[in-house]
XYZ file of C-alpha atoms in Angstrom:
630
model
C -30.254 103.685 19.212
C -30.946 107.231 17.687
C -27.516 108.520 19.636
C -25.380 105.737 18.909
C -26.799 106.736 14.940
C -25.996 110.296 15.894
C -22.584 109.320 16.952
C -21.797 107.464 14.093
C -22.573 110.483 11.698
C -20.417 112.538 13.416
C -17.543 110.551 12.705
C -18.548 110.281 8.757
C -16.217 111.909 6.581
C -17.411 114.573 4.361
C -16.488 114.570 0.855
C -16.459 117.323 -1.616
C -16.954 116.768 -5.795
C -16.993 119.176 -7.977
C -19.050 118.626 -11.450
C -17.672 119.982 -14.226
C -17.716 120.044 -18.225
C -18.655 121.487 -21.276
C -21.884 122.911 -21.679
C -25.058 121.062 -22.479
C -23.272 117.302 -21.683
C -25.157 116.084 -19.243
C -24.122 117.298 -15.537
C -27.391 118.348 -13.593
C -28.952 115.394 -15.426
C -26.322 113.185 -14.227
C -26.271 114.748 -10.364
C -30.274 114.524 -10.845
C -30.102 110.738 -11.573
C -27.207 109.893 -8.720
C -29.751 111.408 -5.914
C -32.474 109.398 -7.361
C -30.209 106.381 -7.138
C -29.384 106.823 -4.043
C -32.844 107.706 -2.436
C -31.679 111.360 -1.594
C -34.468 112.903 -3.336
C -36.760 115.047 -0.859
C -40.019 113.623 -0.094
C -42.388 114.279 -2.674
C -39.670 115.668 -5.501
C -39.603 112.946 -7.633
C -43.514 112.909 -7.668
C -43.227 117.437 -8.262
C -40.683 116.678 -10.934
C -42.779 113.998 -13.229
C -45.332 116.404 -12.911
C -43.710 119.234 -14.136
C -42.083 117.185 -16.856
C -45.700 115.944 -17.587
C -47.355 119.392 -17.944
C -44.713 120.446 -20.617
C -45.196 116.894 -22.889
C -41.337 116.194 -22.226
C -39.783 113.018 -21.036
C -38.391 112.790 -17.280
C -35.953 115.995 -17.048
C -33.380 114.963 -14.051
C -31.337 118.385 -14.440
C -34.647 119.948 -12.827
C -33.831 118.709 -9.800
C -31.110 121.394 -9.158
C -32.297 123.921 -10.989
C -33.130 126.398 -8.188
C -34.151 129.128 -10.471
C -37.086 129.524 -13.103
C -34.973 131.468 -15.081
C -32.501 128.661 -15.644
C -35.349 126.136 -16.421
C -36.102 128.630 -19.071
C -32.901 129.674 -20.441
C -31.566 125.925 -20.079
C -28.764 126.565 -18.523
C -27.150 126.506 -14.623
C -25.822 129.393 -13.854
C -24.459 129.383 -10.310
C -23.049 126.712 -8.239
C -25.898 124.661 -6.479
C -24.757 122.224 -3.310
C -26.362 119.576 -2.214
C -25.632 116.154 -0.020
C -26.047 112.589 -0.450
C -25.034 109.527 1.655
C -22.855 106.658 0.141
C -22.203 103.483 2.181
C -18.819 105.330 3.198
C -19.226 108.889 3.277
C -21.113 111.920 2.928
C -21.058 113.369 -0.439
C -21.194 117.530 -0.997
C -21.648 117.592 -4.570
C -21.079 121.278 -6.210
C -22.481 121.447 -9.729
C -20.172 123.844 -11.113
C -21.821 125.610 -14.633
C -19.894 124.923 -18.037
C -20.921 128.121 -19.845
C -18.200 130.426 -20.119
C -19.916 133.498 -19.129
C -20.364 131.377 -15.375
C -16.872 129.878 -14.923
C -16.200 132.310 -11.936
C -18.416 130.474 -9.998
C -16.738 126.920 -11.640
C -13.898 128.290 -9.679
C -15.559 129.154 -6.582
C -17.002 125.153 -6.776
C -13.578 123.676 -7.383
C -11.583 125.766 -5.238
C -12.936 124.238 -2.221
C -13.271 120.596 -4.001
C -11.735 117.090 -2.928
C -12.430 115.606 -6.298
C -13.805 116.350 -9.579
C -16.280 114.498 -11.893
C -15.368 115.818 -15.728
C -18.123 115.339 -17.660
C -18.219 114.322 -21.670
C -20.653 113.980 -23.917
C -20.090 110.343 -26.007
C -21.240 111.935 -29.522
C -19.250 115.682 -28.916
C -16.247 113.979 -27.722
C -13.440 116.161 -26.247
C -14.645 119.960 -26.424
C -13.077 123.877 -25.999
C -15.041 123.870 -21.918
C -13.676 119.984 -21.443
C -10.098 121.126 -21.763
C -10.749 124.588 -20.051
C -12.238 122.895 -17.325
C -9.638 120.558 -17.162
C -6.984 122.440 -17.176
C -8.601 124.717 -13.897
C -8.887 121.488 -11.673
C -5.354 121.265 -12.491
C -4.893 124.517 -11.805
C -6.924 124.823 -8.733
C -5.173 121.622 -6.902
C -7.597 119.601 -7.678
C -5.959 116.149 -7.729
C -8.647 113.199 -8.563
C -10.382 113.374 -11.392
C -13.193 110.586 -12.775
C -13.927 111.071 -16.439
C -17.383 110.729 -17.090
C -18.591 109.751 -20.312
C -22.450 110.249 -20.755
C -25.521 109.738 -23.236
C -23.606 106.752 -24.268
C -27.148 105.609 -25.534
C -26.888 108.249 -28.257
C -23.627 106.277 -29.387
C -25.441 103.056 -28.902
C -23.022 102.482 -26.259
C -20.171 101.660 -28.562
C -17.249 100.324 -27.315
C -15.214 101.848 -29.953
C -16.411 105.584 -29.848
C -15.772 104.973 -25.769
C -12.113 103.784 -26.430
C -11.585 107.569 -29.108
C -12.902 109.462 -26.482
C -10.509 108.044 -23.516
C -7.752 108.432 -26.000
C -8.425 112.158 -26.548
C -9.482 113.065 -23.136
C -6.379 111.581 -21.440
C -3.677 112.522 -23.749
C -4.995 115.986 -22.782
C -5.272 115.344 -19.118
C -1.726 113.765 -19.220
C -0.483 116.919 -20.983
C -1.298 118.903 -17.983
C -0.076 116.537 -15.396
C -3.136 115.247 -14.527
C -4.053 111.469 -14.339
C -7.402 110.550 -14.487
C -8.642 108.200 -11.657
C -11.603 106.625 -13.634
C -13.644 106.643 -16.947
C -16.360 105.660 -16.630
C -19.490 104.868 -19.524
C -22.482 106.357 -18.465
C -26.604 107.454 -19.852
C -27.501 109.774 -16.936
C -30.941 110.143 -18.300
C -31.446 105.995 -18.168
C -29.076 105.345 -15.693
C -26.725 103.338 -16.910
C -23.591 102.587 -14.716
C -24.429 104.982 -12.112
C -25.544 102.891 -9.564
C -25.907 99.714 -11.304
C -23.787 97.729 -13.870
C -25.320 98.275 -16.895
C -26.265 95.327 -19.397
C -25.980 97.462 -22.257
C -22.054 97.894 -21.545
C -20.788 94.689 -21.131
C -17.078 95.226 -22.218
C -17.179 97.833 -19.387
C -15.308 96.282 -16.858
C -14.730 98.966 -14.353
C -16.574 100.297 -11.157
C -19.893 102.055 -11.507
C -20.280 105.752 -10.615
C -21.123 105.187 -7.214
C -18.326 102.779 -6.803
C -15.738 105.451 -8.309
C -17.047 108.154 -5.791
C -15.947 105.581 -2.702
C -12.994 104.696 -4.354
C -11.237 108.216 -4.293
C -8.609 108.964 -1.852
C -9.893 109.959 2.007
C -9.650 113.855 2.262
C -8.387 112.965 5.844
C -4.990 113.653 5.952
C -2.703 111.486 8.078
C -1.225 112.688 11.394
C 2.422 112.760 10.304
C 0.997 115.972 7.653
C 1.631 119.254 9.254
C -1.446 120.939 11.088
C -2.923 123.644 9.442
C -6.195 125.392 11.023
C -7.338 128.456 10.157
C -9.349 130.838 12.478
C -12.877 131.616 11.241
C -14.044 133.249 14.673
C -13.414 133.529 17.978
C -16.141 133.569 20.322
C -16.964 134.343 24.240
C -19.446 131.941 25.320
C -19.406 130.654 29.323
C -17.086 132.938 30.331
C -14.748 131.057 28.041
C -12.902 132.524 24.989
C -13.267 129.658 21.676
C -11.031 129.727 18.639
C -12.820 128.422 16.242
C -11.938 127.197 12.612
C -11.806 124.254 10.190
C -8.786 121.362 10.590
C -7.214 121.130 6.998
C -4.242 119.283 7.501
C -2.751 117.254 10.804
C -4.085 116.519 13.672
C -4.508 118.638 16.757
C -4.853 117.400 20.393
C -5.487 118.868 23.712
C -2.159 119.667 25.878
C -0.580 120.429 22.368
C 1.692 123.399 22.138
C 0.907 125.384 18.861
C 1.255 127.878 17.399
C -0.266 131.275 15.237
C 0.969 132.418 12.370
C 1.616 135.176 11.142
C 1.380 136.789 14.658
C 4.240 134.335 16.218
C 2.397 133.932 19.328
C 2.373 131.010 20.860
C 0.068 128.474 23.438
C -0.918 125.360 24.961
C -4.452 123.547 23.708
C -7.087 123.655 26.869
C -9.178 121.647 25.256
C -11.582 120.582 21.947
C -14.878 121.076 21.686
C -17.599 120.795 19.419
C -21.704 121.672 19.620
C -23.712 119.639 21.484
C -21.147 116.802 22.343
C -18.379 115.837 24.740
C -14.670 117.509 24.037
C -12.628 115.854 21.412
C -9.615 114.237 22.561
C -7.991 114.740 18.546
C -9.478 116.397 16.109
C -8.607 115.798 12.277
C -8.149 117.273 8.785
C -12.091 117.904 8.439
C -13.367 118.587 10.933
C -14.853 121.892 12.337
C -13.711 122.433 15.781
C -13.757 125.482 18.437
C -10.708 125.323 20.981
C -9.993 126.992 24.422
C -6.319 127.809 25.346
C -4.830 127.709 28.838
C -3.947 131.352 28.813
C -5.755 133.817 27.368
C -4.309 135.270 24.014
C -5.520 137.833 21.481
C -6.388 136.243 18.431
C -7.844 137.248 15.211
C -9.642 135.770 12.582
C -7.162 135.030 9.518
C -4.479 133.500 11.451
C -3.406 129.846 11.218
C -2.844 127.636 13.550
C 0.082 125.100 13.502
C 1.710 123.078 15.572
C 5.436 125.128 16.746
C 7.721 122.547 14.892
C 6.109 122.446 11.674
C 4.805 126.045 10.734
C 3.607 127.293 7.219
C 5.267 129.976 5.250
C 5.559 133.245 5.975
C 6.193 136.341 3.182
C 4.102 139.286 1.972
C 5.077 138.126 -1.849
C 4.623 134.848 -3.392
C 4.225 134.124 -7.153
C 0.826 132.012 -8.567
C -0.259 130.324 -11.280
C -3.876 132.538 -11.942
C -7.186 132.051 -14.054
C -8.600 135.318 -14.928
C -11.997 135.837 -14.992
C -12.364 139.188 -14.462
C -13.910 141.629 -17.257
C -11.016 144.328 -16.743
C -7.683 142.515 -17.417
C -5.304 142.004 -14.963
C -2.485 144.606 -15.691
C 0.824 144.861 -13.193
C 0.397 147.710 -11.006
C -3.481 146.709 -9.820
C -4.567 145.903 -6.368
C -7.451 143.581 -5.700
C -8.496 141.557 -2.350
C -6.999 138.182 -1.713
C -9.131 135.289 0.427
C -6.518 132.926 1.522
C -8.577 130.179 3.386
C -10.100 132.252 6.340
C -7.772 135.491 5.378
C -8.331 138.401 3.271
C -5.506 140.704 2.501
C -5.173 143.151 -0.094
C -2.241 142.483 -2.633
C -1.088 144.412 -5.729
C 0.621 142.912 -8.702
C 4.093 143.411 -9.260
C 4.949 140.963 -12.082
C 2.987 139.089 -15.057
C 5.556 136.477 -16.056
C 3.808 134.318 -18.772
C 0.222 133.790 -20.282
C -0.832 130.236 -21.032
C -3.016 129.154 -23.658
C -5.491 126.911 -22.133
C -6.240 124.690 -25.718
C -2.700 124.505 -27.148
C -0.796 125.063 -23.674
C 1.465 127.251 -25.166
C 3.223 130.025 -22.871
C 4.218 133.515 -24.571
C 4.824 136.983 -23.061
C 2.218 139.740 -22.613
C 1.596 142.602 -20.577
C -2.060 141.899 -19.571
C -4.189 138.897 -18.395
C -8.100 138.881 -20.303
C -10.639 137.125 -19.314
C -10.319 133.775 -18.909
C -6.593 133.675 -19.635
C -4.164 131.938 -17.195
C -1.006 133.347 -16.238
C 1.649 133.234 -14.028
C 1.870 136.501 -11.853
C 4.101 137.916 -8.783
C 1.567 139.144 -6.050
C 2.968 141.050 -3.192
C 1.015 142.076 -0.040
C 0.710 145.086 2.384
C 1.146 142.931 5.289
C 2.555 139.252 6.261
C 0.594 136.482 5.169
C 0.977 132.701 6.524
C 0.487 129.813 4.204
C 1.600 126.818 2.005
C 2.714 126.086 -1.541
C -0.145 124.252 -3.219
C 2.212 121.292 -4.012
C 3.039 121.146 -0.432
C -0.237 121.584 1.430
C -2.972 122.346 -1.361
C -6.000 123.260 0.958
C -3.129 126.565 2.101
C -2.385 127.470 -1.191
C -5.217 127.876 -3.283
C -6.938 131.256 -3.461
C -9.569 133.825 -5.604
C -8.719 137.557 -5.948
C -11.744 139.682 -5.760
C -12.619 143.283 -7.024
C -15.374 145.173 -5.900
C -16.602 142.269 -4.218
C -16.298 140.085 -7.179
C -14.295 137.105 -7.636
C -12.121 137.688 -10.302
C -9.658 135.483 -10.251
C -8.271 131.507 -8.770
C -4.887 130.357 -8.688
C -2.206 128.284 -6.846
C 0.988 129.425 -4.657
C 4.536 128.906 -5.322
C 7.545 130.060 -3.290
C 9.544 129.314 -6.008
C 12.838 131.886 -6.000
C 11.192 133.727 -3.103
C 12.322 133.009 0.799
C 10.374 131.785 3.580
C 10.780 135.319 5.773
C 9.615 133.211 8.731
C 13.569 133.547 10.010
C 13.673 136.904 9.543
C 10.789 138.061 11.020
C 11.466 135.822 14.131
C 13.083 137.347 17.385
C 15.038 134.843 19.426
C 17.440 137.865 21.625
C 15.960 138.239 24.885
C 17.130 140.685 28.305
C 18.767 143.013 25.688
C 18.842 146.989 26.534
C 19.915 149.102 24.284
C 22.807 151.349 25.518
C 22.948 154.823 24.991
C 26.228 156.649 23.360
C 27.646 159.695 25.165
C 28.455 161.199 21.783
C 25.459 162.114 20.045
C 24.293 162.018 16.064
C 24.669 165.534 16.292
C 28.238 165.629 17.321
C 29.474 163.624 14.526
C 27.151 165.827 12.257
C 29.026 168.606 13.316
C 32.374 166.959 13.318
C 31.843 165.606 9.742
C 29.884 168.184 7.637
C 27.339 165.491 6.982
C 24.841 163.492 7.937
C 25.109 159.360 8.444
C 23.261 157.429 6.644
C 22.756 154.525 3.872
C 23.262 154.457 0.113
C 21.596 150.839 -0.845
C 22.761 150.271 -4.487
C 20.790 147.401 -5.810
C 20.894 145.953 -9.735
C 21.605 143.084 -11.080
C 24.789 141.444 -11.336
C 26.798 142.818 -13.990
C 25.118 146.371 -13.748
C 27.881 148.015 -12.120
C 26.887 148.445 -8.849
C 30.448 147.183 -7.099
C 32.500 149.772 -9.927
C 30.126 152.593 -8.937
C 30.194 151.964 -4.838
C 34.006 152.791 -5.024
C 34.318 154.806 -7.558
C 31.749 157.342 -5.351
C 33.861 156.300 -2.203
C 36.849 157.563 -4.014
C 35.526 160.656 -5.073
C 33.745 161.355 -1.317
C 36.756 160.392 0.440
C 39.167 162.953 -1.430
C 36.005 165.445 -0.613
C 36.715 164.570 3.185
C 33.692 162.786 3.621
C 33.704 159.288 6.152
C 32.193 156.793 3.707
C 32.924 153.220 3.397
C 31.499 150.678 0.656
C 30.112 147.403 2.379
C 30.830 144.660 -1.004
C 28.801 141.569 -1.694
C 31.224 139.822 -2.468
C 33.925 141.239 0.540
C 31.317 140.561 3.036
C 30.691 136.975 2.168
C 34.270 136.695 2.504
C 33.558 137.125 6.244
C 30.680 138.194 8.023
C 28.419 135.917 6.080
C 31.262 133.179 4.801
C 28.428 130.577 6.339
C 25.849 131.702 4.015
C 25.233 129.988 0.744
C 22.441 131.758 -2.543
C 19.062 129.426 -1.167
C 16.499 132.580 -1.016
C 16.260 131.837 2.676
C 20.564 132.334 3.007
C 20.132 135.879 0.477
C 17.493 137.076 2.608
C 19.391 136.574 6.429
C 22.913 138.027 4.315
C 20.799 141.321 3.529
C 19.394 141.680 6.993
C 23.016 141.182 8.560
C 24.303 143.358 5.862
C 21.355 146.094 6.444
C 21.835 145.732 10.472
C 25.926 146.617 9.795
C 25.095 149.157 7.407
C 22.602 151.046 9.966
C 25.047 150.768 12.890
C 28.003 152.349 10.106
C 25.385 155.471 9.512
C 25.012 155.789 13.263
C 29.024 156.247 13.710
C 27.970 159.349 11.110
C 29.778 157.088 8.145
C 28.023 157.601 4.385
C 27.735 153.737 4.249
C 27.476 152.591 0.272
C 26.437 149.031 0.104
C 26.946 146.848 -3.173
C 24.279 143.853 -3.175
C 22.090 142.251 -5.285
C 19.221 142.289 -2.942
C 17.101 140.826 -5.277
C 14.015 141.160 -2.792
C 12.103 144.043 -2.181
C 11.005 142.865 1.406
C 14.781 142.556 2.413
C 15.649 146.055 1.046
C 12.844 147.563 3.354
C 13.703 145.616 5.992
C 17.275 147.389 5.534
C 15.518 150.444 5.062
C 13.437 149.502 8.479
C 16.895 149.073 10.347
C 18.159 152.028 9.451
C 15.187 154.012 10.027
C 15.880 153.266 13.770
C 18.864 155.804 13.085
C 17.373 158.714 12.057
C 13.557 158.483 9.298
C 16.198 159.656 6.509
C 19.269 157.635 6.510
C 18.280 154.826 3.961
C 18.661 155.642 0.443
C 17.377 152.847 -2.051
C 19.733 153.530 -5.388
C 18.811 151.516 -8.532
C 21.677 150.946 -10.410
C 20.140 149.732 -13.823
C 21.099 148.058 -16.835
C 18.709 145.255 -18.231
C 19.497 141.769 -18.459
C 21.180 141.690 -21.799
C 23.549 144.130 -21.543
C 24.481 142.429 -17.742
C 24.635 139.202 -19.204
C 26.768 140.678 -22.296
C 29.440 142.128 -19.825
C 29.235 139.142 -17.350
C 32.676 140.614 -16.052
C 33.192 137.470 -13.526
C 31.637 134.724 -15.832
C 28.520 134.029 -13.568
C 25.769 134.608 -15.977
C 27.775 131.810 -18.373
C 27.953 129.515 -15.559
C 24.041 130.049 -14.525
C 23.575 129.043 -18.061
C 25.355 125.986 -17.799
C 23.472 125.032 -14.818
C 26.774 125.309 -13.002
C 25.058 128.196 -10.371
C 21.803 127.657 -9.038
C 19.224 129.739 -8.360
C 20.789 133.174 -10.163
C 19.036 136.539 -9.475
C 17.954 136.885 -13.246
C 18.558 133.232 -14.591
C 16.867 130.778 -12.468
C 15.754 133.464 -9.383
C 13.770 136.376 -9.158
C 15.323 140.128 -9.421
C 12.542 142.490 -8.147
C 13.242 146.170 -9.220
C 12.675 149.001 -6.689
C 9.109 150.648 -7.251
C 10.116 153.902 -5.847
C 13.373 154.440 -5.364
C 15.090 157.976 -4.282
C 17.485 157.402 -7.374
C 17.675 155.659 -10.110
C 21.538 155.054 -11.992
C 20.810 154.200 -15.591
C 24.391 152.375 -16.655
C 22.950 151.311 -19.968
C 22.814 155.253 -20.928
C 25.583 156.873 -19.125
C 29.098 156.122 -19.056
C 30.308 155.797 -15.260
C 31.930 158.943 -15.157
C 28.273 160.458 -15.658
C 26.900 157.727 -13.484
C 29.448 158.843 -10.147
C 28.541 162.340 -10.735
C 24.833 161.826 -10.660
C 25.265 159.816 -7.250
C 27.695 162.240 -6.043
C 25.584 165.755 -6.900
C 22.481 163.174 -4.718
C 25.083 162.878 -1.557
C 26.039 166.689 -1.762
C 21.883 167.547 -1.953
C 21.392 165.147 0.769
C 23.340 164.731 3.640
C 26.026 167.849 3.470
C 24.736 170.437 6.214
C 26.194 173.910 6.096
């Protein structure tokens, strides 16, 4: 009987909530009261807590029960995150009670990040306060999807119908306003234990579920088998002689004799089989469960990578933008490096763009330069190597993270892809049984044929910032100075190389690498190749850079032919920037997609100051400097 019990626990589904809410309304009281309901209390703790609550001449206390530390029973106030479990008739319940005081919302974020659900706590005579809609607005933020409003001491309000009906006005106008929909509101006295367990009889116009109710009524966290797998590798351990991957299921489902595969290494395998401690091998494992896995040939495999199944992979890019609450005491400033955890990943990432703040009361969005303390904004974050993930709206569990400095969390946000490619396609090598063939005339011949040196000239800029006037304009001018140069056009390529390329950031990203590839093979024929692109993404111009490089360490030379927005959408010389405005042209590098200026580029062509006669002659006096050999 005890294993069949065992058995059936192991196929209970565990359930996160995260409790959260302005300060001083009620939470620990309220988690206090649902493990007394439920009979979760320790031996003996109920007894320890009367008697505690006895010595001081104070009524029963239910917060006590979670507060771990002396200090907080002192001070009154939770200040980390405390976990702890209870049973319901359908799952097992991780509660996190997440503190409201604003000097603790980093670890509110810690809580939530990892949350299924979310209890929002509000006190029935404070109504609607500054932490309610703070807190509110970071489950939002942080993915979190259901969300029970809890309204407690209702016995302070003599459990008025009326004051019950203000308070779900207010709190879900303001949910609503930030796209969230509450699942449940429900009337509560945590200290008497109304509606927690029990209907209460001093409520009855409340018709809904009680607490406990609402808790089995969210969603399953198990996601069905038609989701894409996603498993990230904790660990991999040697034990038996046998080498076991192992790692949390977050989305999918995996099965032995499944081909899969890990991201962003590329590699790929067969499943051996499932296993978990102390029990027979799985024959599936789902979103939930902890699992280790063998492999039927041995591959090197290191913590941080995900696992996916070969048809369905996640993302893969080394810049991504996010929506970010900053609780860091140094502000967040473009420029700064910190350390990203991205599920079982850390990376470190610097920022490279601080779009928008966001006012968390009135919601508004306005420009700044930095990101205080316990500010949202929306930031571009770029990485030192390839990372593998999700969008949040896609797969949430993949694209939630914290940024830490000097070991501190400092920050929780959300992932979007939004103007950026996928650089799965370009990262992926599909040629195989190529050799490379060697040319009987070397680099050095046609360096002393020519004069110069081959190599690359990468004009980038926005459209409108001259970039296609300047290419031949130098051309001109290095062709009358016998030079071999040739311009490679945006707009002449697409005509023909890459006619079968549309603007998706996935089609701008494979047009730069073919461009880049040409452009490298031009400098090896000892040509000064000039190409005129866009190439809105830094990633693509040092993969162009990265071809090239195969020439000779020198040839690429990133020019950043510069003019700001205004003065390209004033000249606008083919009418693109008009039609981008008119929604005719989606996804425009500087409209509705992301232009990311070169950080450190070998030249930079300021069109805005200098009139283009100025502009060839600065390029020109850079070729002479550069690649003429005497």
């Amino acid at each position: 009987m005890q294993d069949s019990s065992s058995s059936l626990d192991m196929l209970r589904e565990t359930f996160k909530i995260v409790v959260v809410g302005h300060v001083d309304h009620g939470k620990s009281t309220l988690i206090g009261r649902l493990l007394y309901d439920t009979d979760s209390l320790p031996t003996g703790k109920f007894e320890e807590l009367k008697a505690i609550c006895d010595r001081r001449g104070m009524a029963l206390e239910w917060s006590f029960v979670l507060d771990a530390f002396q200090a907080e029973r002192d001070q009154a106030v939770t200040i980390d995150t405390t976990q702890i479990w209870f049973k319901t008739p359908k799952r097992d319940v991780v509660i996190i009670d997440a503190p409201g005081h604003r000097e603790f919302l980093k670890n509110m974020v810690s809580g939530a990040a990892s949350a299924d659900a979310a209890l929002l706590v509000v006190d029935a005579e404070e109504g609607v306060r500054e932490q309610t809609r703070r807190h509110g607005y970071l489950l939002h933020l942080l993915g979190v999807k259901q969300v029970a409003v809890v309204i407690n001491k209702m016995d302070l309000v003599d459990h008025s119908e009326a004051r019950y009906g203000e308070i779900v006005r207010d709190v879900t106008a303001y949910l609503h306003s930030i796209g969230v929909e509450p699942s449940f509101i429900v009337p509560i006295s945590a200290r008497e234990g109304d509606n927690i367990a029990k209907k209460s009889t001093s409520s009855p116009w409340y018709k809904g579920p009680t607490l406990l109710e609402a808790l089995d009524r969210f969603h399953s966290v198990t996601v069905p088998s038609e989701q894409a797998l996603r498993l990230p590798v904790q660990d991999v351990y040697h034990f038996d002689q046998r080498r076991i991957i192992a790692g949390r299921v977050e989305a999918g489902v995996i099965r032995p004799g499944d081909e899969i595969l890990f991201s962003p290494s590329n590699k790929t395998a067969r499943v051996k089989s499932l296993d978990v401690w102390d029990a027979p091998p799985l024959l599936e494992a789902h979103a939930g469960q902890s699992i280790g896995l063998t492999l039927e040939e041995q591959l090197f495999v290191e913590r941080g990578e995900v696992i996916s199944h070969v048809e369905d992979p996640p993302v893969l890019s080394t810049v991504f933008r996010a929506r970010l609450f900053w609780l860091g005491h140094k502000p967040l400033e473009v420029g700064k490096r910190y350390t990203l955890k991205l599920a079982t990943k850390t990376a470190t990432v610097t920022v490279v763009g601080l779009e928008t703040l966001i006012d968390t009361d009135t919601l508004a969005h306005r420009p700044g330069t930095k990101l205080e303390r316990n500010m949202i904004g929306e930031v571009v974050l770029r990485a030192r190597e390839v990372l593998a993930f999700d969008e949040h709206v896609e797969l949430d569990k993949m694209g939630r993270f914290v940024l830490l400095e000097d070991y501190d969390v400092v920050g929780g946000g959300l992932i979007s892809m939004e103007g950026y490619p996928d650089q799965r396609q370009s990262l992926t090598v599909k040629s195989t049984n190529v050799y490379s063939v060697e040319h009987t005339i070397t680099r050095e011949n046609r360096v002393v044929r020519n004069g110069h040196k081959g190599g690359v000239l990468w004009f980038t800029g926005l459209s409108g910032a001259g970039k296609s006037t300047l290419a031949m304009e130098v051309e001109k001018h290095l062709f009358q100075k016998g030079l071999q140069v040739y311009v490679l056009d945006g707009d002449n390529v697409r005509a023909g190389l890459n006619a079968n390329l549309g603007f998706s950031p996935e089609e701008r990203t494979e047009n730069i690498r073919r461009v880049g590839e040409v452009a490298a093979l031009f400098a090896d024929a000892g040509f000064i190749c000039i190409t005129a692109f866009i190439s809105p993404y830094q990633a693509d111009r040092d993969r162009a850079r990265s071809a090239a490089s195969r020439i000779d360490s020198e040839a690429f030379h990133e020019i950043h032919v510069s003019a700001d927005l205004n003065t390209c959408e004033r000249r606008d010389p083919k009418g693109l920037y008009k039609k981008a405005r008119a929604g005719e042209i989606l996804d425009f590098t500087g409209v509705s997609a992301p232009y990311e200026a070169p950080a450190s580029a070998e030249l930079v062509v300021d069109t805005d100051a200098k009139d283009l006669a100025s502009c060839v002659e600065q390029v020109v006096d850079y070729i002479d400097r550069t690649f003429r050999v005497d």
